[in-house]
């Protein structure tokens, strides 16, 4: 019996060594160690042995079985690893081929800009609102301290609607979002902290102007609002939108609906605010290192009055900037003709 | 409005010690913004120098050339040997010499080129004696052909002592004052016309930098009353509140002295003759335009009146303008002699033969000037200033200055007195503010004395009572300062806005954003995620485009003054624009998925249009685009939490394909129209495959939307699954089949699910039949269903379908 066991062990060891695949190994395992395998057959003979021999042989047989199982397991592991190591050949595909993408959609750059602007102002408590894009002269001009004959009104290059004149004047396509100022004040909910983003319309079309564009209008009216607040809010916006490297400055300017009025400049993203380009030439983008971001100012007392607000009790600031212009001043966009935004050429839109 | 300001000129009126760069930086923070700093004579480098002709002889080989030896101040007195063809060369003459390496513009033409040593007809030439046009000074010193620039003559050295003449070899740029000066390009806001004059700019600089302001108001010469002063009548009193005129006889018209030419050139104006130059100079200095007529050509008295319809005038630009009743004129007894405030007439202009002149200095209504100039399309430096609004107190200052300069530079005699018509006594305006108002609006504390001082530096007459500051507005700020708040601005800007710290206001609870704006933002993200590209198209569309899509333009709101016919009608639908965009992209993109969310404008009688936010989608280039469209809408509805949607076929709207269009209703509201564009209109856009479209009244959808979800417990027992295919008439709708299947359940608690997976029509079925294949699921809340139980349910279902639709089970 001992000889038989040793012979079997040898046979099995050979078979394990010869197994090339895990399937070979499985077959060998079944053949020798399985329920109907050779070792089982041998073990059945144990009962024929003497009571003295039986435990000895039994222990030996178990020993052999354990050893063989260990050998199989180790061979199996070895074979398994060999099999995985071959995968780079057996299952090779060209992984430089493109992946199967989900359908890819695109948001228009204006949507991205509007979302970003909305979110920045939301963080400091300005809530987005919506007011008419076709409005009465009263809201677009008259209530903004622009009397009928004022030259400022010529400058807007306004579109008029072919519609009857009402008590609030002619019907116009809003040339700016500032029509929202008096409309917002009329709600009589203080403090006013509004950001109104809407379409605006002016009679102009060239590389830097489109007849339809977007503005975002900020209005903050409360007791004790000062130029300091205006600076704080606009600096915060500029820092968030353009990044901390760009600096801003406030310059005096003139608008009818604010007093004092300012122009906000930001350092040029192309020349880094030096006014000198990389080629040591005068920077073509900016004026002596500065770009005009837009206008702002302290709400004119006459505008507050037009909205039914007492300028002795309340003060505020307002600004209305072009979304397209502001967005195009972000570093790296390189829009050379703003009209492309509204051509809807998919080759353009799919870049965003 | 931009103006060019010579830094050197500015320094005549205000003591400045900063460099132009420093000045520009500081002034921009408190006053007008300096946008550019430019050299005065950009073509003069340091290699064009003053020379004096030391020897002059004929060129041996050329009749028209001379050999000139020029003293250019070289060490040891060496002379330059130059061949020159100038016709006005003289011994001892001061000339502009371009040394080798200098850049010159040959004969005043083309780009500047570098001068190199040359040999001309056998004679060496080591430089060039330049004509004014060859070194960028053609406008200052007009020269005829072959004449070189006679520097001494042009700068008036003939009359000067030798001592004051610069040394030979001095760069011409230094001689002309260009090295110590720059032209600053400054933006002046429309309310500050006073800063369109050098004196106003200097006053501004003096106030900002707190420096002495040196300008003295010019005085009229001693006047004797006389009957010979110009006769003036103002017929248009509203348009012309004040008109002053003075006559000077016996003037000598000629070129201006260099100092005057230089000032004009620094501001970008071309010198013409002393009289015209004086008028321009005074405008540049004081911002008040004047006009000077040749007295001999003015017949009778001056009348300031509105034009008569059809009247014409030939202006100084040589063009003839046809006028109407809105144009303000200066006329004599016979004819218009000037378009008031805009431009004088050619016929009455000053020429070299003029001996007597009439000087006009007046105030005109800014609106009238602006509208008139726009109407006849004639702009001028004078008009740009008048239309911003000049004070009625301004004309005498300019008149006094003009008279002073004419007498000084052109001689002559002031005839009698000065005519001054229309002016009633000038009353300056006064406004008040308080220390508290100033402080609270600026956000920092400014000492009261400082507030008062700033206003005084700007020319206000200030009185203080307690905390109240009362300021009388100086006349040059007449159309600008309108209320007490303006005083705050003056104080704040002189502070310099850079010195005001930024503070973010806090402590407020903002009201929530409207659901419409929230869902608009979400919808854009959802559709982008679903693979659609967003477009932004114009709100106004053309009649043509509307017609192509079968929309009637006549009922839409129309723009009265459209830019072009492409932008004429305010749209009530986004679909035609989407079709246009898709058509324009079709050549490059056979497959397209587009969307847009934008306002449309429904006209309302007697009111503003009803602005509604709408959503459109377009699908092109896939099989069954209506199905892609519907799937996308289902997805959107799902994402917006709009369940219980009922779909109803739409087959009676000409725009939509009657076989491929369906409408979605939720809680009885139309939430979407989904389908394909009728082939009848698709061909107008030259589409060669069907176009799927979606039209969503977004605002109607928002109230139904919900971000919250209700959890339905998961089935505790496994579902039974069966497939079923039935053959029915092709007009039977799947929705009805599904409803019938669910109905077969009766009131049992067993849950049925129906999921469509295929519809077949074709050879294997009769023409009017289709086969609809579905996955069915069954589940009970309390047990696993037995197979036999499910068989029974299937039998019921088939029976019900047979009865209702004559359906047959497809093997």
PDB file of C-alpha atoms in Angstrom, chain A residues 236-321:
ATOM      1  CA  UNK A 236     -15.188  90.735  -4.965  1.00  0.00           C
ATOM      2  CA  UNK A 237     -16.803  90.041  -8.326  1.00  0.00           C
ATOM      3  CA  UNK A 238     -13.662  90.872 -10.284  1.00  0.00           C
ATOM      4  CA  UNK A 239     -11.519  88.690  -8.035  1.00  0.00           C
ATOM      5  CA  UNK A 240     -13.887  85.747  -8.372  1.00  0.00           C
ATOM      6  CA  UNK A 241     -14.563  86.108 -12.069  1.00  0.00           C
ATOM      7  CA  UNK A 242     -11.126  87.036 -13.361  1.00  0.00           C
ATOM      8  CA  UNK A 243      -8.930  85.533 -10.682  1.00  0.00           C
ATOM      9  CA  UNK A 244      -6.900  87.101  -7.891  1.00  0.00           C
ATOM     10  CA  UNK A 245      -4.037  88.239 -10.145  1.00  0.00           C
ATOM     11  CA  UNK A 246      -6.025  90.967 -11.837  1.00  0.00           C
ATOM     12  CA  UNK A 247      -6.330  94.368 -10.159  1.00  0.00           C
ATOM     13  CA  UNK A 248      -9.169  96.850 -10.464  1.00  0.00           C
ATOM     14  CA  UNK A 249      -9.390 100.596 -10.200  1.00  0.00           C
ATOM     15  CA  UNK A 250     -12.222 103.071  -9.989  1.00  0.00           C
ATOM     16  CA  UNK A 251     -12.157 106.194 -12.110  1.00  0.00           C
ATOM     17  CA  UNK A 252     -14.596 109.091 -12.162  1.00  0.00           C
ATOM     18  CA  UNK A 253     -17.034 108.927 -15.021  1.00  0.00           C
ATOM     19  CA  UNK A 254     -20.369 110.368 -15.984  1.00  0.00           C
ATOM     20  CA  UNK A 255     -23.718 108.648 -16.254  1.00  0.00           C
ATOM     21  CA  UNK A 256     -27.077 110.262 -15.884  1.00  0.00           C
ATOM     22  CA  UNK A 257     -28.507 107.676 -13.518  1.00  0.00           C
ATOM     23  CA  UNK A 258     -25.698 107.583 -11.012  1.00  0.00           C
ATOM     24  CA  UNK A 259     -23.941 110.261  -8.992  1.00  0.00           C
ATOM     25  CA  UNK A 260     -21.076 109.896  -8.378  1.00  0.00           C
ATOM     26  CA  UNK A 261     -20.372 107.701 -11.392  1.00  0.00           C
ATOM     27  CA  UNK A 262     -17.403 105.503 -12.046  1.00  0.00           C
ATOM     28  CA  UNK A 263     -15.707 103.532 -14.694  1.00  0.00           C
ATOM     29  CA  UNK A 264     -14.197 100.295 -13.407  1.00  0.00           C
ATOM     30  CA  UNK A 265     -10.952  99.225 -15.049  1.00  0.00           C
ATOM     31  CA  UNK A 266      -9.198  95.917 -14.691  1.00  0.00           C
ATOM     32  CA  UNK A 267      -5.583  95.171 -15.442  1.00  0.00           C
ATOM     33  CA  UNK A 268      -5.117  93.693 -18.898  1.00  0.00           C
ATOM     34  CA  UNK A 269      -4.886  89.915 -18.957  1.00  0.00           C
ATOM     35  CA  UNK A 270      -2.742  89.929 -22.096  1.00  0.00           C
ATOM     36  CA  UNK A 271       0.111  92.235 -21.055  1.00  0.00           C
ATOM     37  CA  UNK A 272      -0.349  91.717 -17.315  1.00  0.00           C
ATOM     38  CA  UNK A 273      -1.209  95.367 -16.807  1.00  0.00           C
ATOM     39  CA  UNK A 274       2.114  96.683 -18.062  1.00  0.00           C
ATOM     40  CA  UNK A 275       0.784  98.075 -21.331  1.00  0.00           C
ATOM     41  CA  UNK A 276       3.722  96.406 -23.079  1.00  0.00           C
ATOM     42  CA  UNK A 277       3.215  93.180 -25.030  1.00  0.00           C
ATOM     43  CA  UNK A 278       5.515  90.161 -25.034  1.00  0.00           C
ATOM     44  CA  UNK A 279       7.040  91.507 -28.262  1.00  0.00           C
ATOM     45  CA  UNK A 280       7.993  94.710 -26.413  1.00  0.00           C
ATOM     46  CA  UNK A 281       5.372  96.620 -28.377  1.00  0.00           C
ATOM     47  CA  UNK A 282       2.473  98.637 -27.064  1.00  0.00           C
ATOM     48  CA  UNK A 283      -0.212  96.137 -25.982  1.00  0.00           C
ATOM     49  CA  UNK A 284      -3.004  96.114 -28.549  1.00  0.00           C
ATOM     50  CA  UNK A 285      -5.682  94.906 -26.143  1.00  0.00           C
ATOM     51  CA  UNK A 286      -5.642  97.628 -23.536  1.00  0.00           C
ATOM     52  CA  UNK A 287      -5.062 101.258 -22.728  1.00  0.00           C
ATOM     53  CA  UNK A 288      -1.819 101.589 -20.837  1.00  0.00           C
ATOM     54  CA  UNK A 289      -2.358  98.287 -19.035  1.00  0.00           C
ATOM     55  CA  UNK A 290      -6.037  98.794 -18.218  1.00  0.00           C
ATOM     56  CA  UNK A 291      -9.227  97.476 -19.741  1.00  0.00           C
ATOM     57  CA  UNK A 292     -12.560  99.177 -19.186  1.00  0.00           C
ATOM     58  CA  UNK A 293     -14.785  96.705 -17.427  1.00  0.00           C
ATOM     59  CA  UNK A 294     -17.873  98.866 -17.219  1.00  0.00           C
ATOM     60  CA  UNK A 295     -19.695 101.667 -15.487  1.00  0.00           C
ATOM     61  CA  UNK A 296     -21.088 101.922 -12.011  1.00  0.00           C
ATOM     62  CA  UNK A 297     -22.158 104.543  -9.543  1.00  0.00           C
ATOM     63  CA  UNK A 298     -24.205 105.615  -6.586  1.00  0.00           C
ATOM     64  CA  UNK A 299     -27.885 105.615  -7.552  1.00  0.00           C
ATOM     65  CA  UNK A 300     -28.946 109.134  -8.485  1.00  0.00           C
ATOM     66  CA  UNK A 301     -31.415 110.669  -6.012  1.00  0.00           C
ATOM     67  CA  UNK A 302     -33.805 111.316  -8.901  1.00  0.00           C
ATOM     68  CA  UNK A 303     -33.821 107.592  -9.746  1.00  0.00           C
ATOM     69  CA  UNK A 304     -34.633 106.703  -6.147  1.00  0.00           C
ATOM     70  CA  UNK A 305     -37.432 109.270  -6.225  1.00  0.00           C
ATOM     71  CA  UNK A 306     -38.767 107.859  -9.481  1.00  0.00           C
ATOM     72  CA  UNK A 307     -38.978 104.494  -7.730  1.00  0.00           C
ATOM     73  CA  UNK A 308     -40.816 106.046  -4.798  1.00  0.00           C
ATOM     74  CA  UNK A 309     -37.823 105.813  -2.466  1.00  0.00           C
ATOM     75  CA  UNK A 310     -36.766 108.691  -0.227  1.00  0.00           C
ATOM     76  CA  UNK A 311     -33.155 109.582  -1.102  1.00  0.00           C
ATOM     77  CA  UNK A 312     -32.758 111.165   2.321  1.00  0.00           C
ATOM     78  CA  UNK A 313     -33.291 107.781   3.963  1.00  0.00           C
ATOM     79  CA  UNK A 314     -31.892 105.382   1.427  1.00  0.00           C
ATOM     80  CA  UNK A 315     -28.862 105.285  -0.798  1.00  0.00           C
ATOM     81  CA  UNK A 316     -27.546 102.651  -3.126  1.00  0.00           C
ATOM     82  CA  UNK A 317     -25.241 101.689  -5.888  1.00  0.00           C
ATOM     83  CA  UNK A 318     -25.825 100.241  -9.328  1.00  0.00           C
ATOM     84  CA  UNK A 319     -23.840  98.897 -12.216  1.00  0.00           C
ATOM     85  CA  UNK A 320     -24.735  97.450 -15.606  1.00  0.00           C
ATOM     86  CA  UNK A 321     -22.113  95.577 -17.542  1.00  0.00           C
TER      87      UNK A 321
END
